[in-house]
PDB file of C-alpha atoms in Angstrom:
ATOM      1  CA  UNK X   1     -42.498   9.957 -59.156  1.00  0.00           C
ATOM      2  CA  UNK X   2     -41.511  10.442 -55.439  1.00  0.00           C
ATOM      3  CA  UNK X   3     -41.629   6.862 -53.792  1.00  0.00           C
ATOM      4  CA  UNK X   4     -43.363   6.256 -49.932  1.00  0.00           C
ATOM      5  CA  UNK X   5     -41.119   4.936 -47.169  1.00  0.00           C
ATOM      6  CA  UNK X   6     -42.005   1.789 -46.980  1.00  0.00           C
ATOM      7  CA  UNK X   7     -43.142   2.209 -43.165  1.00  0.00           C
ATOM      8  CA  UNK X   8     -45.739   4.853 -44.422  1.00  0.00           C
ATOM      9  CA  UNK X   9     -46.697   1.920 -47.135  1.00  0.00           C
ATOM     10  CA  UNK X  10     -46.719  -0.438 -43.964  1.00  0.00           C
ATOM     11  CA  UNK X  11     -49.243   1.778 -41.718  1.00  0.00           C
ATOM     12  CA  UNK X  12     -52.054   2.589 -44.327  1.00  0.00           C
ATOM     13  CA  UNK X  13     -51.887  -1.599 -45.794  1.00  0.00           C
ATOM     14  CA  UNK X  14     -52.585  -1.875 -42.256  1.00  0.00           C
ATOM     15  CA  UNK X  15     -55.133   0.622 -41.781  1.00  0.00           C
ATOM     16  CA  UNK X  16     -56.795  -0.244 -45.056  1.00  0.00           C
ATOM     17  CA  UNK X  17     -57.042  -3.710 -43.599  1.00  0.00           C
ATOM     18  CA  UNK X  18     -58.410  -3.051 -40.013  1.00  0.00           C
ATOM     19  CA  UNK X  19     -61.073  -0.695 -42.149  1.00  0.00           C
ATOM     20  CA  UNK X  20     -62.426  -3.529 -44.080  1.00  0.00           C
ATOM     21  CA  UNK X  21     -62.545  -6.240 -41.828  1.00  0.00           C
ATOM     22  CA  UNK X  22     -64.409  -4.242 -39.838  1.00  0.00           C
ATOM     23  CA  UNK X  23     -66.542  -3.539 -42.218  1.00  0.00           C
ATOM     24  CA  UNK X  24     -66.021  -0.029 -42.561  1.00  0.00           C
ATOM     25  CA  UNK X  25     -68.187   0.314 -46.110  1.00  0.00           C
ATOM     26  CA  UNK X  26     -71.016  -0.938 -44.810  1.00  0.00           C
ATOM     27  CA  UNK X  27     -70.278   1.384 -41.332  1.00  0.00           C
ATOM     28  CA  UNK X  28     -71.072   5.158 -40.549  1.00  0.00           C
ATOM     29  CA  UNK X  29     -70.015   7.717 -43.230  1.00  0.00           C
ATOM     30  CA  UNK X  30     -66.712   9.028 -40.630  1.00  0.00           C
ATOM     31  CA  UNK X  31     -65.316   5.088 -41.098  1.00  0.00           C
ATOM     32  CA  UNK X  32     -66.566   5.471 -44.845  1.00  0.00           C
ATOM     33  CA  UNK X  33     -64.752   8.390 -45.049  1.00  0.00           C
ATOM     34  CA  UNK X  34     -61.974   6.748 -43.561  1.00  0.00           C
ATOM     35  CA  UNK X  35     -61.782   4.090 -46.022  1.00  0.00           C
ATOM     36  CA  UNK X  36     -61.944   6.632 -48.561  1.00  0.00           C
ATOM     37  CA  UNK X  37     -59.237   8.565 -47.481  1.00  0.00           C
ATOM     38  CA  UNK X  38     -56.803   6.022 -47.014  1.00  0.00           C
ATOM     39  CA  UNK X  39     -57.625   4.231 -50.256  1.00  0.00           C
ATOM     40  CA  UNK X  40     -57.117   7.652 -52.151  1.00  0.00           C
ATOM     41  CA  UNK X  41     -53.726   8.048 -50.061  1.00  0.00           C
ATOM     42  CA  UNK X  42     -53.028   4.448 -50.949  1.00  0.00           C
ATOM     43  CA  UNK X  43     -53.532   5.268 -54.538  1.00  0.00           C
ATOM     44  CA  UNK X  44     -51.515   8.646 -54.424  1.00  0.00           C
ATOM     45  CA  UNK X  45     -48.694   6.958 -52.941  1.00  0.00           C
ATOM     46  CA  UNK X  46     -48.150   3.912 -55.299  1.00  0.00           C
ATOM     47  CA  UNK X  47     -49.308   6.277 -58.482  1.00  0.00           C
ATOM     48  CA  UNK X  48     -52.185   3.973 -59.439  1.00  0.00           C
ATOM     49  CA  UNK X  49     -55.843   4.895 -59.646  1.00  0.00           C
ATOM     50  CA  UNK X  50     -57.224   1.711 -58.437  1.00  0.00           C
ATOM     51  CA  UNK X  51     -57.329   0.909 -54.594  1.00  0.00           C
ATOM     52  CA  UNK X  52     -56.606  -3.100 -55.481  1.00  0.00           C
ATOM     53  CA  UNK X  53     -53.559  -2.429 -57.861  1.00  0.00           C
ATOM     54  CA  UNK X  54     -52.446  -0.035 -54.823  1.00  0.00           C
ATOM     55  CA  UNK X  55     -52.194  -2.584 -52.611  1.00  0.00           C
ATOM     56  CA  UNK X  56     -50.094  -5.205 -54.565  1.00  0.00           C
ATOM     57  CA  UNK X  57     -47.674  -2.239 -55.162  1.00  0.00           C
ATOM     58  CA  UNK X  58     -47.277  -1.262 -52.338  1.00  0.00           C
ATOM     59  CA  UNK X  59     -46.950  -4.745 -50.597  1.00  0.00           C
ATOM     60  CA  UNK X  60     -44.539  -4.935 -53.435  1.00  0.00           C
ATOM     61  CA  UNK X  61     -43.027  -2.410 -52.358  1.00  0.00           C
ATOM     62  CA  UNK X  62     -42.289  -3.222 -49.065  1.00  0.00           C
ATOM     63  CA  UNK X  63     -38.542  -5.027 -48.014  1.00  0.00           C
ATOM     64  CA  UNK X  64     -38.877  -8.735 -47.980  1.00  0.00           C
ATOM     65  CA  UNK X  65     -42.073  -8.667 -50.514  1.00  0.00           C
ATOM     66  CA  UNK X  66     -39.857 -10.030 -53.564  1.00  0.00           C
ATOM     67  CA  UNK X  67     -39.032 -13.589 -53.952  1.00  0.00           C
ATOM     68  CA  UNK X  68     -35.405 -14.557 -53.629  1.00  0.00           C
ATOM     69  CA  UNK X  69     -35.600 -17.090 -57.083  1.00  0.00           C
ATOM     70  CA  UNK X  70     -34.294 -14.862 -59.774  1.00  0.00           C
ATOM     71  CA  UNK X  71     -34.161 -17.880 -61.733  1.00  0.00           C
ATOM     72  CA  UNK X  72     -35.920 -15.862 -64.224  1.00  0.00           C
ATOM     73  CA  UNK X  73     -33.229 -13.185 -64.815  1.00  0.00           C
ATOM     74  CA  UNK X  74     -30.360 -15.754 -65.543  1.00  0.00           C
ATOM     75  CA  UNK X  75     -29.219 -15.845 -68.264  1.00  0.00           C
ATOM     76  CA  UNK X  76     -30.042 -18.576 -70.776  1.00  0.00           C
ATOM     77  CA  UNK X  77     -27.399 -21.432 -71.175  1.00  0.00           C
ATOM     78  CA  UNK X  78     -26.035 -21.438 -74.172  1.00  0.00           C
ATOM     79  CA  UNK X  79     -27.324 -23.729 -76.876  1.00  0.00           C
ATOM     80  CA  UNK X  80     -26.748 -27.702 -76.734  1.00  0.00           C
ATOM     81  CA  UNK X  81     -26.068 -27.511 -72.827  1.00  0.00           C
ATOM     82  CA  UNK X  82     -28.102 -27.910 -69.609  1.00  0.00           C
ATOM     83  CA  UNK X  83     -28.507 -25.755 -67.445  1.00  0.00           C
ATOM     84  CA  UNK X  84     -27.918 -26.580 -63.809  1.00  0.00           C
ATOM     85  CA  UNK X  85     -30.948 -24.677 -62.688  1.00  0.00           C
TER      86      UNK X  85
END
């Protein structure tokens, strides 16, 4: 699957955004449209089929999104010690 730069993620997150906070499903069909489009593009671009799930991708996605604690991909101490962790 070919991946989005991350700045194309960055614009249409942002335009998704500024489309529903102002309200842009309950607006005239061009900023319904609008929404439309750019949830479709959203959806193309993180190969989901849900606008939601497209957004936590692609915020995944972006540099910086994942937590630094990889605690969670150590591996396990060995039996009878503690781990430091």
């Amino acid at each position: 699957m070919l991946m989005a730069h991350p700045a194309v993620l960055k614009d249409l997150i942002a335009q998704y955004e500024a489309l529903t906070l102002l309200g842009a499903k309950e607006s005239t069909p061009g900023a319904q449209q609008r929404l439309a489009d750019i949830s479709y593009t959203l959806c193309v671009a993180t190969g989901t089929r849900d606008v939601d799930m497209a957004l936590i991708a692609a915020r995944h996605r972006l540099s910086g999104a994942r937590p630094e604690d990889d605690s969670l991909l150590r591996e396990p101490a060995p039996v009878g010690t503690v781990s430091a962790a």
